[in-house]
Amino acid sequence: MLRVRDGVPTARPDTLTVEEPLEIRVAGKALSITMRTPGDDFDLAAGFLVGEGVVRAASDVHSIRYCAGATADGGNTYNVLDVVLAPGVAPPDASVERNFYTTSSCGLCGKASLDAVRTTVVWPIGDDPFRTDPATLAALPDELRAAQRVFDRTGGLHAAGLFDADGKLLCLREDVGRHNAVDKVVGWATRDGRLPLSGTVLMVSGRASFELVQKAAMAGIPLLAAVSAPSSLAVDLAAELGLTLVGFLRGTSMNVYTRPDRLRLQPS
């Protein structure tokens, strides 16, 4: 590429974030196509199905595999996954199927209806007695940034990190899309038999959208923190579900929009 500074051009190489499509199939039937950063694709598929209410535990998934024959010569692009559900697990309802591909920036594109977005939450996160200190939350953005590997080279990836109440990092995933990074974290926890994720914090590098609140709730996470702003719909859903939603988490400052009782605060 050509870098221009003060009108002076300099040719130099650059490292870019990889973005490729991933088609997720269930029992051979296409469910969704999402633009993602390759890597941890099995976690991405499992986490996606948790968010859709199809999968609740590792035992709900029989197998996940890449589909061969994706190219004209019968090769494998590693961009098509087929998930086989365990016997007795219901396939995705037609109402949650994506009508067209999901972009890396919007996990809700193509939803059949807004009603389908409000997936039934399995875990009663409103009853989770989890509590933590503001100082612990304040340290999470730096912990997340320090653990990011690809961002240091490209500057173009979102991150999602799962932490315990003491701020210990349990899992970190990166992706070009915020929702994909969260799906990868939830999928890791699902495949490792950790659901529900009670007593944990999900930290995301961008804003807090409606869908990220839903994904956290579907995994049983009681607190979602973001370095940027939440949407009004995200706040509404968090309040409805009893999830603690923290936004603008920067330095020692933060905005707590719902369930502030989970933070050990000093008297005002």
Tab-separated table of C-alpha atoms in Angstrom:
chain	number	residue	atom	x	y	z
A	1	MET	CA	0.000	0.000	0.000
A	2	LEU	CA	0.972	3.654	-0.288
A	3	ARG	CA	1.235	5.687	2.895
A	4	VAL	CA	1.020	9.439	2.448
A	5	ARG	CA	2.237	11.812	5.147
A	6	ASP	CA	2.486	15.538	4.585
A	7	GLY	CA	2.020	14.887	0.885
A	8	VAL	CA	4.992	12.501	0.701
A	9	PRO	CA	4.126	8.948	-0.518
A	10	THR	CA	5.948	5.877	0.783
A	11	ALA	CA	5.364	2.342	-0.443
A	12	ARG	CA	5.242	-0.220	2.357
A	13	PRO	CA	3.589	-3.544	3.228
A	14	ASP	CA	0.680	-3.687	5.636
A	15	THR	CA	-1.105	-6.412	7.610
A	16	LEU	CA	-4.865	-6.621	7.140
A	17	THR	CA	-7.592	-8.367	9.072
A	18	VAL	CA	-8.943	-11.385	7.168
A	19	GLU	CA	-12.677	-11.366	6.496
A	20	GLU	CA	-14.339	-14.346	4.812
A	21	PRO	CA	-17.881	-15.756	4.737
A	22	LEU	CA	-18.865	-18.687	6.917
A	23	GLU	CA	-22.005	-20.619	6.068
A	24	ILE	CA	-23.534	-22.382	9.060
A	25	ARG	CA	-25.693	-25.380	8.265
A	26	VAL	CA	-27.725	-27.571	10.595
A	27	ALA	CA	-28.193	-31.141	9.381
A	28	GLY	CA	-27.209	-30.029	5.904
A	29	LYS	CA	-29.699	-27.138	5.768
A	30	ALA	CA	-28.279	-23.616	5.472
A	31	LEU	CA	-29.172	-21.458	8.475
A	32	SER	CA	-26.962	-18.392	8.196
A	33	ILE	CA	-23.993	-16.896	6.412
A	34	THR	CA	-21.867	-14.530	8.450
A	35	MET	CA	-18.789	-12.541	7.538
A	36	ARG	CA	-16.108	-13.431	10.065
A	37	THR	CA	-12.392	-13.670	10.788
A	38	PRO	CA	-11.407	-17.346	10.269
A	39	GLY	CA	-10.456	-19.150	13.456
A	40	ASP	CA	-12.416	-20.769	16.293
A	41	ASP	CA	-15.165	-21.501	13.760
A	42	PHE	CA	-16.606	-24.424	15.741
A	43	ASP	CA	-16.934	-22.138	18.765
A	44	LEU	CA	-18.587	-19.525	16.552
A	45	ALA	CA	-21.173	-22.007	15.289
A	46	ALA	CA	-21.917	-23.389	18.759
A	47	GLY	CA	-22.217	-19.918	20.273
A	48	PHE	CA	-24.468	-18.785	17.441
A	49	LEU	CA	-26.830	-21.701	18.130
A	50	VAL	CA	-26.854	-20.916	21.856
A	51	GLY	CA	-27.862	-17.344	21.033
A	52	GLU	CA	-30.680	-18.644	18.844
A	53	GLY	CA	-31.995	-20.894	21.617
A	54	VAL	CA	-31.261	-24.094	19.662
A	55	VAL	CA	-28.429	-25.373	21.878
A	56	ARG	CA	-28.247	-25.245	25.683
A	57	ALA	CA	-25.384	-27.596	26.497
A	58	ALA	CA	-22.482	-29.429	24.904
A	59	SER	CA	-24.563	-32.605	24.871
A	60	ASP	CA	-27.029	-30.951	22.465
A	61	VAL	CA	-24.406	-31.055	19.703
A	62	HIS	CA	-23.490	-34.390	18.135
A	63	SER	CA	-20.798	-33.061	15.817
A	64	ILE	CA	-19.497	-30.049	13.917
A	65	ARG	CA	-17.485	-30.454	10.750
A	66	TYR	CA	-16.256	-28.522	7.748
A	67	CYS	CA	-18.014	-29.485	4.529
A	68	ALA	CA	-15.786	-30.861	1.786
A	69	GLY	CA	-16.613	-30.384	-1.869
A	70	ALA	CA	-17.217	-26.674	-1.462
A	71	THR	CA	-15.209	-25.895	-4.581
A	72	ALA	CA	-15.559	-27.054	-8.175
A	73	ASP	CA	-12.636	-29.449	-7.810
A	74	GLY	CA	-14.061	-30.957	-4.633
A	75	GLY	CA	-11.702	-29.101	-2.312
A	76	ASN	CA	-12.494	-27.564	1.045
A	77	THR	CA	-12.708	-23.796	1.506
A	78	TYR	CA	-13.152	-24.180	5.282
A	79	ASN	CA	-15.941	-21.640	4.922
A	80	VAL	CA	-18.890	-24.036	5.274
A	81	LEU	CA	-19.773	-25.770	8.549
A	82	ASP	CA	-22.417	-28.405	9.179
A	83	VAL	CA	-23.720	-28.912	12.704
A	84	VAL	CA	-25.419	-32.191	13.570
A	85	LEU	CA	-27.636	-31.911	16.636
A	86	ALA	CA	-27.926	-34.701	19.157
A	87	PRO	CA	-30.946	-37.021	18.907
A	88	GLY	CA	-34.025	-35.387	20.383
A	89	VAL	CA	-32.777	-31.801	19.966
A	90	ALA	CA	-35.231	-29.790	17.902
A	91	PRO	CA	-33.867	-28.119	14.753
A	92	PRO	CA	-34.006	-24.321	14.422
A	93	ASP	CA	-37.477	-22.942	13.945
A	94	ALA	CA	-38.072	-21.386	10.557
A	95	SER	CA	-38.862	-18.053	12.237
A	96	VAL	CA	-35.244	-17.577	13.296
A	97	GLU	CA	-33.675	-18.450	9.965
A	98	ARG	CA	-31.738	-15.615	8.366
A	99	ASN	CA	-33.278	-14.400	5.114
A	100	PHE	CA	-29.888	-13.295	3.813
A	101	TYR	CA	-26.312	-13.149	4.982
A	102	THR	CA	-25.297	-11.551	8.252
A	103	THR	CA	-22.657	-8.868	7.923
A	104	SER	CA	-19.720	-8.718	10.285
A	105	SER	CA	-21.075	-5.544	11.857
A	106	CYS	CA	-24.700	-6.572	12.334
A	107	GLY	CA	-25.678	-9.926	13.730
A	108	LEU	CA	-29.396	-9.238	13.337
A	109	CYS	CA	-29.511	-8.528	9.608
A	110	GLY	CA	-32.028	-10.823	7.964
A	111	LYS	CA	-34.021	-11.758	11.037
A	112	ALA	CA	-37.456	-12.935	9.954
A	113	SER	CA	-39.157	-10.754	12.563
A	114	LEU	CA	-38.358	-8.682	15.636
A	115	ASP	CA	-40.330	-11.154	17.728
A	116	ALA	CA	-37.826	-13.863	16.772
A	117	VAL	CA	-35.054	-11.747	18.291
A	118	ARG	CA	-36.503	-12.031	21.773
A	119	THR	CA	-35.361	-15.600	22.160
A	120	THR	CA	-36.559	-17.304	25.313
A	121	VAL	CA	-33.863	-17.013	27.949
A	122	VAL	CA	-33.132	-20.334	29.636
A	123	TRP	CA	-31.120	-19.173	32.654
A	124	PRO	CA	-32.727	-16.814	35.236
A	125	ILE	CA	-29.883	-14.290	35.305
A	126	GLY	CA	-31.974	-11.836	37.315
A	127	ASP	CA	-31.560	-14.147	40.314
A	128	ASP	CA	-27.770	-14.448	39.977
A	129	PRO	CA	-26.233	-13.175	43.270
A	130	PHE	CA	-23.019	-12.162	41.460
A	131	ARG	CA	-21.298	-9.019	42.761
A	132	THR	CA	-18.019	-7.336	41.915
A	133	ASP	CA	-16.043	-4.168	42.623
A	134	PRO	CA	-15.970	-1.107	40.330
A	135	ALA	CA	-12.161	-1.244	40.458
A	136	THR	CA	-12.267	-4.776	39.051
A	137	LEU	CA	-14.442	-3.639	36.155
A	138	ALA	CA	-12.240	-0.604	35.547
A	139	ALA	CA	-9.249	-2.871	34.933
A	140	LEU	CA	-10.985	-5.046	32.335
A	141	PRO	CA	-10.493	-2.870	29.201
A	142	ASP	CA	-6.724	-2.860	29.726
A	143	GLU	CA	-6.761	-6.604	30.420
A	144	LEU	CA	-8.729	-7.175	27.235
A	145	ARG	CA	-6.432	-4.997	25.142
A	146	ALA	CA	-3.291	-6.606	26.570
A	147	ALA	CA	-4.588	-10.067	25.651
A	148	GLN	CA	-5.424	-9.153	22.051
A	149	ARG	CA	-2.868	-10.541	19.637
A	150	VAL	CA	-4.199	-9.857	16.154
A	151	PHE	CA	-5.297	-6.294	16.929
A	152	ASP	CA	-1.690	-5.360	17.635
A	153	ARG	CA	-0.831	-6.266	14.049
A	154	THR	CA	-3.932	-5.047	12.224
A	155	GLY	CA	-5.867	-2.630	14.439
A	156	GLY	CA	-9.052	-4.008	12.886
A	157	LEU	CA	-10.573	-6.569	15.222
A	158	HIS	CA	-13.162	-6.510	17.965
A	159	ALA	CA	-12.594	-8.539	21.108
A	160	ALA	CA	-14.825	-10.219	23.656
A	161	GLY	CA	-13.462	-11.461	26.945
A	162	LEU	CA	-15.029	-13.563	29.678
A	163	PHE	CA	-13.858	-12.748	33.214
A	164	ASP	CA	-14.668	-14.037	36.686
A	165	ALA	CA	-15.710	-11.814	39.603
A	166	ASP	CA	-12.057	-11.142	40.498
A	167	GLY	CA	-11.165	-9.998	36.995
A	168	LYS	CA	-9.380	-13.180	35.926
A	169	LEU	CA	-9.552	-13.715	32.162
A	170	LEU	CA	-11.217	-17.033	31.332
A	171	CYS	CA	-11.482	-16.749	27.556
A	172	LEU	CA	-10.769	-14.165	24.858
A	173	ARG	CA	-11.779	-14.261	21.218
A	174	GLU	CA	-11.237	-11.766	18.393
A	175	ASP	CA	-13.198	-11.230	15.217
A	176	VAL	CA	-13.989	-8.582	12.638
A	177	GLY	CA	-17.550	-8.595	14.024
A	178	ARG	CA	-18.557	-7.863	17.623
A	179	HIS	CA	-21.286	-10.488	17.644
A	180	ASN	CA	-18.931	-13.107	16.191
A	181	ALA	CA	-16.375	-12.512	18.935
A	182	VAL	CA	-19.104	-13.012	21.550
A	183	ASP	CA	-20.388	-16.143	19.799
A	184	LYS	CA	-16.869	-17.578	19.873
A	185	VAL	CA	-16.613	-16.986	23.633
A	186	VAL	CA	-20.045	-18.500	24.292
A	187	GLY	CA	-19.267	-21.394	21.961
A	188	TRP	CA	-16.015	-22.106	23.809
A	189	ALA	CA	-17.919	-22.199	27.089
A	190	THR	CA	-20.643	-24.392	25.594
A	191	ARG	CA	-18.264	-26.957	24.166
A	192	ASP	CA	-16.356	-26.976	27.472
A	193	GLY	CA	-19.540	-27.725	29.454
A	194	ARG	CA	-19.535	-24.415	31.353
A	195	LEU	CA	-23.089	-23.173	30.735
A	196	PRO	CA	-24.685	-21.361	32.443
A	197	LEU	CA	-21.942	-18.758	32.887
A	198	SER	CA	-23.197	-17.470	36.217
A	199	GLY	CA	-20.849	-15.261	38.210
A	200	THR	CA	-19.023	-13.944	35.153
A	201	VAL	CA	-18.520	-10.687	33.248
A	202	LEU	CA	-18.572	-10.363	29.470
A	203	MET	CA	-16.371	-7.469	28.315
A	204	VAL	CA	-16.652	-6.232	24.719
A	205	SER	CA	-14.446	-3.784	22.890
A	206	GLY	CA	-17.190	-1.856	21.107
A	207	ARG	CA	-20.698	-0.767	21.870
A	208	ALA	CA	-23.391	-2.812	23.620
A	209	SER	CA	-26.163	-3.689	21.194
A	210	PHE	CA	-29.491	-5.409	21.761
A	211	GLU	CA	-28.114	-8.629	20.321
A	212	LEU	CA	-25.065	-8.689	22.585
A	213	VAL	CA	-27.330	-8.357	25.618
A	214	GLN	CA	-29.401	-11.245	24.279
A	215	LYS	CA	-26.332	-13.402	23.660
A	216	ALA	CA	-25.014	-12.728	27.173
A	217	ALA	CA	-28.385	-13.562	28.694
A	218	MET	CA	-28.759	-16.755	26.669
A	219	ALA	CA	-25.416	-17.921	28.071
A	220	GLY	CA	-26.396	-17.040	31.652
A	221	ILE	CA	-23.941	-14.115	31.994
A	222	PRO	CA	-25.174	-11.608	34.616
A	223	LEU	CA	-23.024	-8.597	33.646
A	224	LEU	CA	-22.147	-7.133	30.249
A	225	ALA	CA	-19.596	-4.312	30.055
A	226	ALA	CA	-18.632	-2.271	27.008
A	227	VAL	CA	-16.151	0.494	26.347
A	228	SER	CA	-18.724	2.386	24.289
A	229	ALA	CA	-22.417	3.223	24.394
A	230	PRO	CA	-25.366	0.854	24.661
A	231	SER	CA	-28.448	1.257	22.509
A	232	SER	CA	-31.816	2.100	24.036
A	233	LEU	CA	-33.124	-1.335	23.100
A	234	ALA	CA	-30.130	-2.974	24.788
A	235	VAL	CA	-30.917	-1.128	28.018
A	236	ASP	CA	-34.595	-2.088	27.786
A	237	LEU	CA	-33.766	-5.765	27.321
A	238	ALA	CA	-31.154	-5.766	30.097
A	239	ALA	CA	-33.678	-4.240	32.498
A	240	GLU	CA	-36.311	-6.765	31.459
A	241	LEU	CA	-33.978	-9.723	32.009
A	242	GLY	CA	-32.229	-8.501	35.170
A	243	LEU	CA	-28.812	-8.204	33.526
A	244	THR	CA	-26.335	-5.574	34.713
A	245	LEU	CA	-25.345	-3.400	31.744
A	246	VAL	CA	-22.272	-1.159	31.967
A	247	GLY	CA	-21.257	1.226	29.194
A	248	PHE	CA	-18.524	3.809	28.575
A	249	LEU	CA	-16.142	1.779	30.735
A	250	ARG	CA	-13.021	3.912	30.449
A	251	GLY	CA	-10.457	4.378	33.181
A	252	THR	CA	-12.243	4.629	36.520
A	253	SER	CA	-15.390	6.007	34.884
A	254	MET	CA	-18.407	3.973	33.808
A	255	ASN	CA	-22.154	4.261	33.293
A	256	VAL	CA	-24.286	1.587	34.960
A	257	TYR	CA	-27.635	1.435	33.196
A	258	THR	CA	-29.319	-1.528	34.893
A	259	ARG	CA	-28.988	-3.545	38.100
A	260	PRO	CA	-26.312	-1.384	39.831
A	261	ASP	CA	-26.821	-3.498	42.971
A	262	ARG	CA	-24.265	-5.973	41.590
A	263	LEU	CA	-21.498	-3.390	42.078
A	264	ARG	CA	-20.067	-2.766	45.536
A	265	LEU	CA	-20.447	1.009	45.464
A	266	GLN	CA	-19.427	3.630	48.020
A	267	PRO	CA	-22.297	5.659	49.512
A	268	SER	CA	-22.960	8.839	47.526
